[in-house]
Tab-separated table of C-alpha atoms in Angstrom:
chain	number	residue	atom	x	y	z
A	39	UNK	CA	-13.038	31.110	8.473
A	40	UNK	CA	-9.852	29.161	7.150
A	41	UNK	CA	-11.172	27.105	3.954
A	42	UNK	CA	-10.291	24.189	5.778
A	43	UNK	CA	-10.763	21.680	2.422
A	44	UNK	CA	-8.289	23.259	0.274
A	45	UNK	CA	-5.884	23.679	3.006
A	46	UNK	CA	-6.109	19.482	3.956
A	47	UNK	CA	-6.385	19.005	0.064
A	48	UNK	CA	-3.133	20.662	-0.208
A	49	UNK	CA	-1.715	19.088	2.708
A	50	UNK	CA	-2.075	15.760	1.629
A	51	UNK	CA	-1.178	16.155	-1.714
A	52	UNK	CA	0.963	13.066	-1.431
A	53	UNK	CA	-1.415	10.744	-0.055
A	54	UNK	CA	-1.515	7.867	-2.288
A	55	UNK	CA	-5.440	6.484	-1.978
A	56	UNK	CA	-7.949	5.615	-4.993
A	57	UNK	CA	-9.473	9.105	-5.997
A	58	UNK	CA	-12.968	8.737	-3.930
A	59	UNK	CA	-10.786	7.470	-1.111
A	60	UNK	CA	-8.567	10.471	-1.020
A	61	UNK	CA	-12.111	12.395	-1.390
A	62	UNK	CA	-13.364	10.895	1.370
A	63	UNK	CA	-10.606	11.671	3.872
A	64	UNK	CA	-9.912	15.238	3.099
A	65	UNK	CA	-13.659	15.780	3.978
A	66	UNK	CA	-13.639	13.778	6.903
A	67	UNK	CA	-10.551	15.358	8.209
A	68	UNK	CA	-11.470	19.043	6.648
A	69	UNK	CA	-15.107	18.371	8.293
A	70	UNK	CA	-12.826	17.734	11.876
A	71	UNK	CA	-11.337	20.870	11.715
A	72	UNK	CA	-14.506	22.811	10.665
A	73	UNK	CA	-16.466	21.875	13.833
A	74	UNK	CA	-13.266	22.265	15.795
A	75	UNK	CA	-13.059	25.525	14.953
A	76	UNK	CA	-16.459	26.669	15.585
A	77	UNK	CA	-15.943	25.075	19.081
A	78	UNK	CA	-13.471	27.003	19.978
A	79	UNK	CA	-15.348	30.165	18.753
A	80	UNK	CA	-18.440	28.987	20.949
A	81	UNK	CA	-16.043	28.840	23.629
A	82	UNK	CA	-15.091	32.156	23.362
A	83	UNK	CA	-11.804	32.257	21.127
A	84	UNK	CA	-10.750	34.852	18.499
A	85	UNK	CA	-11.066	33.590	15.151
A	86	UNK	CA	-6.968	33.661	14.550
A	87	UNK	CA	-6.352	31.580	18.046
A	88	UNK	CA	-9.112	28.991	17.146
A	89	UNK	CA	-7.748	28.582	13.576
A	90	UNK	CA	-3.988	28.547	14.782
A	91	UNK	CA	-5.506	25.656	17.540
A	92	UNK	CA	-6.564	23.864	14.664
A	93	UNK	CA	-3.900	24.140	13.019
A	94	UNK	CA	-1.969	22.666	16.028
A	95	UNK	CA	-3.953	19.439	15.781
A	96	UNK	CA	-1.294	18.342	13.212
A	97	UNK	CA	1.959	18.593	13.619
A	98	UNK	CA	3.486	16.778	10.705
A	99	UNK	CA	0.987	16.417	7.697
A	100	UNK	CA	3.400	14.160	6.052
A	101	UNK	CA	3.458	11.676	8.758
A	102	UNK	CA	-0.353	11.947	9.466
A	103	UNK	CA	-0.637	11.547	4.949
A	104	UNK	CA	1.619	8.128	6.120
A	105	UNK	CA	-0.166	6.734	9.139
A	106	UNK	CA	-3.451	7.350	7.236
A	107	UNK	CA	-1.844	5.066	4.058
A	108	UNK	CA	-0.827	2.515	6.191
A	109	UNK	CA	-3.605	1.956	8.164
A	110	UNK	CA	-6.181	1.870	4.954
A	111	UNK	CA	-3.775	-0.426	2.771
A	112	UNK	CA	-1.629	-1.906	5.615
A	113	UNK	CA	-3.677	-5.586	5.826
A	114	UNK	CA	-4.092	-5.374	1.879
A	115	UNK	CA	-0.580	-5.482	1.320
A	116	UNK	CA	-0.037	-9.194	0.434
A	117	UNK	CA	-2.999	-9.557	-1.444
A	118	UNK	CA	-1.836	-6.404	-3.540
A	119	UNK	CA	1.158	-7.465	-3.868
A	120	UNK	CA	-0.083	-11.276	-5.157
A	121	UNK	CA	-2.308	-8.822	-7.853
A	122	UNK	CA	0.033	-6.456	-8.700
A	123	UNK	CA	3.339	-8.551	-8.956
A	124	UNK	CA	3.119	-12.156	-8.650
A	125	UNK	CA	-0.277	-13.185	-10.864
A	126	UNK	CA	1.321	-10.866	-13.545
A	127	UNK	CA	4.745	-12.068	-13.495
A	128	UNK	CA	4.070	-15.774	-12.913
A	129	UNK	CA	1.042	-15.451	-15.695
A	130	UNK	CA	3.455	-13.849	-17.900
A	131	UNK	CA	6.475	-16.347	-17.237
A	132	UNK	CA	4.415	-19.361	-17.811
A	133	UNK	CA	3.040	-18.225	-20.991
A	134	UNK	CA	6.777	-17.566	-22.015
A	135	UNK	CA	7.626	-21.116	-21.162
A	136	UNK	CA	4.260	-22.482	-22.921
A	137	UNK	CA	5.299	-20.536	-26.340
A	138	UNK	CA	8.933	-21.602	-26.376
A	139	UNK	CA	7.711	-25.041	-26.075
A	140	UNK	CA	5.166	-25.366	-28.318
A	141	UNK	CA	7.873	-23.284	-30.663
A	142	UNK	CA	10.944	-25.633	-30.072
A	143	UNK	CA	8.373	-29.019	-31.085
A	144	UNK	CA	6.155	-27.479	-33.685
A	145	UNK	CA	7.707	-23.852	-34.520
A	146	UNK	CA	10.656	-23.004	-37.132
A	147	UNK	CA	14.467	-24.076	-36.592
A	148	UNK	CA	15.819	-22.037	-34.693
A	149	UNK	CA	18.912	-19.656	-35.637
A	150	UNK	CA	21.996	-20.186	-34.455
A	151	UNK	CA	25.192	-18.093	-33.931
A	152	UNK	CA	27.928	-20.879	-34.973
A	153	UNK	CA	28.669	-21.814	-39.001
A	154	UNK	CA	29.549	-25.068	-39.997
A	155	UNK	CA	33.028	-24.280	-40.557
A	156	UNK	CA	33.610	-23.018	-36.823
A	157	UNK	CA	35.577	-25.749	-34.807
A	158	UNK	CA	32.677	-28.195	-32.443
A	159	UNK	CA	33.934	-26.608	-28.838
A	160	UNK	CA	32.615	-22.867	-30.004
A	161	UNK	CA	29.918	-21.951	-27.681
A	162	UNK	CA	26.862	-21.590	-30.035
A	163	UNK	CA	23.661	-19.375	-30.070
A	164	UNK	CA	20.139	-20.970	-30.197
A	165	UNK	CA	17.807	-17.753	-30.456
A	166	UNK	CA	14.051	-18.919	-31.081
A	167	UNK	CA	13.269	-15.629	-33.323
A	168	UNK	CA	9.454	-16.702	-33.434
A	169	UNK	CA	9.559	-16.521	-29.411
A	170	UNK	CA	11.397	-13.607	-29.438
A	171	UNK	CA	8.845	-11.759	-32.158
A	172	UNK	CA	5.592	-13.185	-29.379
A	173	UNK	CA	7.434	-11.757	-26.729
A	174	UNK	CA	6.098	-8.107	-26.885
A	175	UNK	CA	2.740	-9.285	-26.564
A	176	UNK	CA	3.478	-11.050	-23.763
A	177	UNK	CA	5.431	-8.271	-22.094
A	178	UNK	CA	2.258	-6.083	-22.779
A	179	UNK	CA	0.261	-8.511	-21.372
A	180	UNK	CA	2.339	-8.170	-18.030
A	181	UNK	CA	2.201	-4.663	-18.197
A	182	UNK	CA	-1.318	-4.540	-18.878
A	183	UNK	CA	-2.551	-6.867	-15.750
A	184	UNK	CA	-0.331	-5.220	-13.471
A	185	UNK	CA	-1.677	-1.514	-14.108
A	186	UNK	CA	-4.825	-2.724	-13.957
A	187	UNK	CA	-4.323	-4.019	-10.277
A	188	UNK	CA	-3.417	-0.651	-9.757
A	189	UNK	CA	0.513	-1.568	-9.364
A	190	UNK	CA	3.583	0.601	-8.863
A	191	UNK	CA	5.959	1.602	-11.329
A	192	UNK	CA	8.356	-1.147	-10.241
A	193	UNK	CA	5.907	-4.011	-10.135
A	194	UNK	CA	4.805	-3.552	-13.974
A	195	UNK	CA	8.279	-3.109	-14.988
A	196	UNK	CA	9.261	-5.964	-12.982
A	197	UNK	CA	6.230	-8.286	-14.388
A	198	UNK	CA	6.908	-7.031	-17.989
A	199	UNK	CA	10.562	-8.538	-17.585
A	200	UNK	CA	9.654	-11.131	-15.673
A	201	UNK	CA	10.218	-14.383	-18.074
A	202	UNK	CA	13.931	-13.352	-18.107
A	203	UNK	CA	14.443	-14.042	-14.413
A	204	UNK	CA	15.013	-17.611	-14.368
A	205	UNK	CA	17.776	-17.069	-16.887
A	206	UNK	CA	19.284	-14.052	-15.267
A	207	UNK	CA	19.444	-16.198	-11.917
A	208	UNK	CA	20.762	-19.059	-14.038
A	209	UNK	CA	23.767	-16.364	-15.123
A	210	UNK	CA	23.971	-15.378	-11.971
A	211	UNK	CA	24.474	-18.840	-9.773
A	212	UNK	CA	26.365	-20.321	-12.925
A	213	UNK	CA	28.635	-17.780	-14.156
A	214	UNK	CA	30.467	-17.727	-10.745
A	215	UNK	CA	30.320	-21.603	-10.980
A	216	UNK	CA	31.904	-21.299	-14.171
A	217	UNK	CA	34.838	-18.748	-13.080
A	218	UNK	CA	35.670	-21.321	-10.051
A	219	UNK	CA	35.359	-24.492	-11.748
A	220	UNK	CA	36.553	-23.172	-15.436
A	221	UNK	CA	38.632	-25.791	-16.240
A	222	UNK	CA	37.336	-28.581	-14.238
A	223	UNK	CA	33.442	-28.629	-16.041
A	224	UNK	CA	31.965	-29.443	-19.393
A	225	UNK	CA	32.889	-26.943	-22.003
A	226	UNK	CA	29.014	-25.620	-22.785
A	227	UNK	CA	29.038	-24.036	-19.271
A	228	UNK	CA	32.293	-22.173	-19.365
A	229	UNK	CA	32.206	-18.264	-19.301
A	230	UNK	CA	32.534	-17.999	-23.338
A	231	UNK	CA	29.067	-19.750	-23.269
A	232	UNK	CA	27.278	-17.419	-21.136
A	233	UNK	CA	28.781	-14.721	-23.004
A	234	UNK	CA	26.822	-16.248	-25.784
A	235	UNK	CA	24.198	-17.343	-23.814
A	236	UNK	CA	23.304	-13.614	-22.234
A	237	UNK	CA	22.320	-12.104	-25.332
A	238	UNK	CA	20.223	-15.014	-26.786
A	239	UNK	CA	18.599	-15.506	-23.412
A	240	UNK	CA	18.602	-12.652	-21.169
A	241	UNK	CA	18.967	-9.130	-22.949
A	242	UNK	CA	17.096	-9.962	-26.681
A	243	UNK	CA	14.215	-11.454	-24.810
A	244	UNK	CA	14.064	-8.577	-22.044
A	245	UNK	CA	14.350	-5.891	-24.545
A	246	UNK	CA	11.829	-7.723	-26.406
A	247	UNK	CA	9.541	-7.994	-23.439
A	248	UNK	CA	10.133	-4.251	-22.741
A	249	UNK	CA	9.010	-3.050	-26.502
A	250	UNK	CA	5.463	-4.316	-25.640
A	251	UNK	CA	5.190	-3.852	-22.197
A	252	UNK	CA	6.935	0.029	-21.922
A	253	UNK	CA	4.744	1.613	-24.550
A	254	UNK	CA	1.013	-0.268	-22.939
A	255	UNK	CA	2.334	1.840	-19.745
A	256	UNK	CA	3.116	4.698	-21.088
A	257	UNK	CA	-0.273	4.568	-22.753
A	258	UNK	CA	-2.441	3.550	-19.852
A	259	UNK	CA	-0.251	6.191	-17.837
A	260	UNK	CA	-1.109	8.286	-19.713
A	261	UNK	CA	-5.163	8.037	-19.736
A	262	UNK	CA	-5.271	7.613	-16.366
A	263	UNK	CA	-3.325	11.406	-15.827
A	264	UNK	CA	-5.807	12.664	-18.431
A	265	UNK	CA	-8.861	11.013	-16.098
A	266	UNK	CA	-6.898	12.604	-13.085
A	267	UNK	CA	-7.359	15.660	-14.452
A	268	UNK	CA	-10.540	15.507	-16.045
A	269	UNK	CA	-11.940	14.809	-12.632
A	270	UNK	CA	-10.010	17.818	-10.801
B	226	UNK	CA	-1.513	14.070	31.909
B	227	UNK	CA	-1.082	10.657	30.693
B	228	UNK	CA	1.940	10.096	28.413
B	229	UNK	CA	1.883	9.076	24.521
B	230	UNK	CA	2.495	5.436	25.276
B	231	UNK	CA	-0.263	4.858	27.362
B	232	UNK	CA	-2.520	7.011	25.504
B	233	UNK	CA	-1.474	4.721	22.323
B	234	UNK	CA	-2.281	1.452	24.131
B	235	UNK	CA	-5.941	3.108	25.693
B	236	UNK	CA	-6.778	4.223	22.569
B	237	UNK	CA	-8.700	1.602	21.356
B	238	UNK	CA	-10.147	1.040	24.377
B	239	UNK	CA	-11.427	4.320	24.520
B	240	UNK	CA	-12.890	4.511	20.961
B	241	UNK	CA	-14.727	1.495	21.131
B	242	UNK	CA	-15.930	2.125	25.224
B	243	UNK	CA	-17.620	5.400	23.983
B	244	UNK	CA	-18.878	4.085	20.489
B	245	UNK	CA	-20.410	0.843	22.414
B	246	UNK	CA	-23.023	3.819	24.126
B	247	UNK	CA	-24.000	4.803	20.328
B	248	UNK	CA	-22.548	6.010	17.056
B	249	UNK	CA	-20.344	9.085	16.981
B	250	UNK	CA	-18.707	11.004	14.165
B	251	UNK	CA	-14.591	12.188	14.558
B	252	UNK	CA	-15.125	15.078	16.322
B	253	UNK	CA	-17.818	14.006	18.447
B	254	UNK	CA	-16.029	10.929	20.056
B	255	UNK	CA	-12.692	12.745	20.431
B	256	UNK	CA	-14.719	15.457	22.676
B	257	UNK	CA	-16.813	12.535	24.449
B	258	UNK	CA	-13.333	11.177	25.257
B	259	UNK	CA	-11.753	13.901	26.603
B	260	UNK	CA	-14.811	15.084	28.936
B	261	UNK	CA	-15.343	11.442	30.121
B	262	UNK	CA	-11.891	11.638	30.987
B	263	UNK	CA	-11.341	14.629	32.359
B	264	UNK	CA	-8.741	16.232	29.960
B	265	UNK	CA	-6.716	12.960	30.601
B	266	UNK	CA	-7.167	11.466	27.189
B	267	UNK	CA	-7.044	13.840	24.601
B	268	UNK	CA	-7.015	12.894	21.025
B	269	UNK	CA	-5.742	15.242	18.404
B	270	UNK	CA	-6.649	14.991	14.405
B	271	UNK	CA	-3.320	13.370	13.685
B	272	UNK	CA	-3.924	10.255	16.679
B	273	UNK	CA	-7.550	9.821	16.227
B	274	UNK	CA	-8.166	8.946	12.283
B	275	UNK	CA	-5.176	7.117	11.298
B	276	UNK	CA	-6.073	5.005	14.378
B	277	UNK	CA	-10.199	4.817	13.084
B	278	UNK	CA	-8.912	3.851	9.688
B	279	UNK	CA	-7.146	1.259	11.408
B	280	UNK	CA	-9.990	-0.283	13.017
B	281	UNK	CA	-12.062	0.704	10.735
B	282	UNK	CA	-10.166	-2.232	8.398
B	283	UNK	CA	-10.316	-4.617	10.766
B	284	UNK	CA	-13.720	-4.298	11.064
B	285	UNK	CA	-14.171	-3.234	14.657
B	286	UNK	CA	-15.882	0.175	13.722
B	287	UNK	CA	-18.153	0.849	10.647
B	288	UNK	CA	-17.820	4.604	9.016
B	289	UNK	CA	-21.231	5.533	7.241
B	290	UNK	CA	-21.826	9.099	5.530
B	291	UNK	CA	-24.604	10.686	7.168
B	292	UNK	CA	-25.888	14.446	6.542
B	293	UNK	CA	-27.210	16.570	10.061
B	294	UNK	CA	-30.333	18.447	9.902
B	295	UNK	CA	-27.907	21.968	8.788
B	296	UNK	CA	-26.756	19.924	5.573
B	297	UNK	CA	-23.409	18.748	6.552
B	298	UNK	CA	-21.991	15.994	5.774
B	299	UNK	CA	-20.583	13.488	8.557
B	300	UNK	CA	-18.977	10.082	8.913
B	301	UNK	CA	-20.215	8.543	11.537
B	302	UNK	CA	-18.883	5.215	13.115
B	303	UNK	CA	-20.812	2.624	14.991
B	304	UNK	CA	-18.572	-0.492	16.569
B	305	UNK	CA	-19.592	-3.856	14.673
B	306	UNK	CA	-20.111	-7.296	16.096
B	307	UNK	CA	-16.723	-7.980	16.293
B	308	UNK	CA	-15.273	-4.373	17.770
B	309	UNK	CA	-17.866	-5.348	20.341
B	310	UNK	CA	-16.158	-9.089	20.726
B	311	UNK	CA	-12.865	-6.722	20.954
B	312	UNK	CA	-13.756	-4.447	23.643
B	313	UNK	CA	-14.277	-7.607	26.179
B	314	UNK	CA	-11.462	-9.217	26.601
B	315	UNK	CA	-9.202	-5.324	26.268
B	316	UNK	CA	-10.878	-4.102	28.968
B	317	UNK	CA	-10.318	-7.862	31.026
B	318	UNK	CA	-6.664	-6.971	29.796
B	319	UNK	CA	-6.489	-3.215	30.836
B	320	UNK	CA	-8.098	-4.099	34.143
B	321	UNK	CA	-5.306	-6.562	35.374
B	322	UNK	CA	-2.951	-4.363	34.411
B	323	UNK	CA	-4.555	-1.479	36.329
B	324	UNK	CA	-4.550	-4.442	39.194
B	325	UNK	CA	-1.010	-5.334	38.409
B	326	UNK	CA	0.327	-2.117	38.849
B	327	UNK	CA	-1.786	-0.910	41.762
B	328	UNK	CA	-0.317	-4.439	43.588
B	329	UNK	CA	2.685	-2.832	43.345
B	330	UNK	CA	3.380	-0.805	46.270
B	331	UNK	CA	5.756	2.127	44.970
B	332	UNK	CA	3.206	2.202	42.112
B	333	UNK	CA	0.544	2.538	44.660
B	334	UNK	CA	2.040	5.244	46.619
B	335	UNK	CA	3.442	7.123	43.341
């Protein structure tokens, strides 16, 4: 008789369930095709035309390893999604915004990119290097609530960068502003600004973000494989 | 033989009509169904689980591990409260559409 476990364990190798889960089905399904089979013996069938009938009861395992995924996470989706993404990300954004305020009233000056001597209409720099030193915490933080609620590669990477968002949509609805209306608006929202602006704001505080928050994956990534494996 | 898109709409029905009489592991209703039907209805590993799962999160059928007297281990589903709440008002539904089409006179005589 076919060893009907290993061949549904191999099957649905790809079938992305919590461990017991994943248990559970390929026992349920393996436990189908066991009794299945022994029907068809009863009934009178060779052993190679009742195993090739079971085999016939799926057609596509991958399909079968997606209908199965969808109909155990399907109705969970949003409230995965608000655990896995949006707590993080918001969580992580506000405590961002929080920090930079408390740091801008009570904090150190902050340091900025134009001297003295440059003329007054040179875009300047404000970089908050006391936010930008908490920001790997925070960033880890992300990282770290997001794994726990069991969340896909691109959700923790998403809610470890998250605090840079507002500012990346700010480049991203003002710098076309800014090409249109060049010469027709203030001069601290013209495209040498945002030049300026990007570094100080988007890409030191994302890379900042990602120092914490890449390494607590990789780490936590990491422990879970070796728990994977530990428990076959 | 009844095509797939019928079958997928009946399917429900058809789990929770035999589970209503008493609970049933995979295997078990999938052969109840297809003798109570004649062959008509014939569910296959790949239609019936993804479709228990299914209501199995919405609460219309309960799966519980049980082990039978030769050891083996089983997951047996029983309809709940509200699968039972379900199963009224599909098979008001499924009846006037069995009226429906039988109203029909080509249908009828098909």
């Amino acid at each position: 008789m076919p060893d009907w476990q290993a061949l549904v364990r191999s099957q649905l190798d790809g079938l992305a369930l919590e461990l017991h889960e994943r248990a559970e089905v390929i026992e349920e399904l393996a436990a189908h095709l066991d009794e299945t089979f022994e029907g068809l013996r009863r009934r009178g069938f060779a052993e190679e035309d009742a195993a090739q009938c079971c085999l016939n009861e799926v057609k596509d395992w991958q399909k079968l390893s997606r209908l199965i995924q969808t109909a155990r996470t399907k109705e969970n989706i949003m409230t995965n999604r608000v655990k896995q993404f949006w707590l993080p990300s918001l969580f992580t954004l506000l405590l961002s915004m929080v920090l930079l305020m408390l740091i801008q009233f009570f904090g150190p000056d902050p340091w900025t990119s134009a001297s003295r001597s440059q003329q007054r209409m040179t875009p300047v720099a404000v970089v908050y290097l006391s936010w930008l030193f908490s920001l790997p915490l925070i960033g880890a933080l992300g990282a770290y609530l997001s794994i726990r609620a069991g969340g896909s590669t691109h959700a923790v990477f998403s809610s470890i960068v998250f605090p840079v968002f507002p500012y990346v949509a700010f480049v991203v609805v003002g710098l076309p502003v800014a090409l249109i209306l060049d010469d027709r608006v203030a001069h601290n929202i013209t495209i040498p600004a945002f030049l300026v602006g990007l570094p100080a704001w988007v890409i030191f505080p994302g890379v900042a973000l990602l120092a914490g928050g890449l390494p607590v994956r990789l780490f936590i990534s990491r422990r879970l494989s070796a728990r994977r494996i530990a428990g076959g | 033989m009844i095509g797939a898109g019928i079958k997928r709409g009946t399917a429900e029905l058809a789990v929770l009509s035999v589970l209503e009489d008493g609970p049933l592991h995979g295997y078990e209703m999938a052969r109840r169904i297809e003798q109570q039907t004649k062959g008509a209805l014939r569910f296959t590993l790949a239609a019936l689980y993804p479709m228990l799962y299914r209501m199995e999160h919405r609460r219309w059928i309960r799966g519980t591990w049980e082990t039978s007297d030769n050891g083996r281990r089983r997951r047996c589903y029983r309809i709940t409260p509200s699968g039972k709440k379900k199963l009224s008002p599909l098979r008001q539904e499924w009846s006037e559409l069995f009226q429906a089409l039988r109203r029909l006179k080509k249908v009828a005589h098909a």
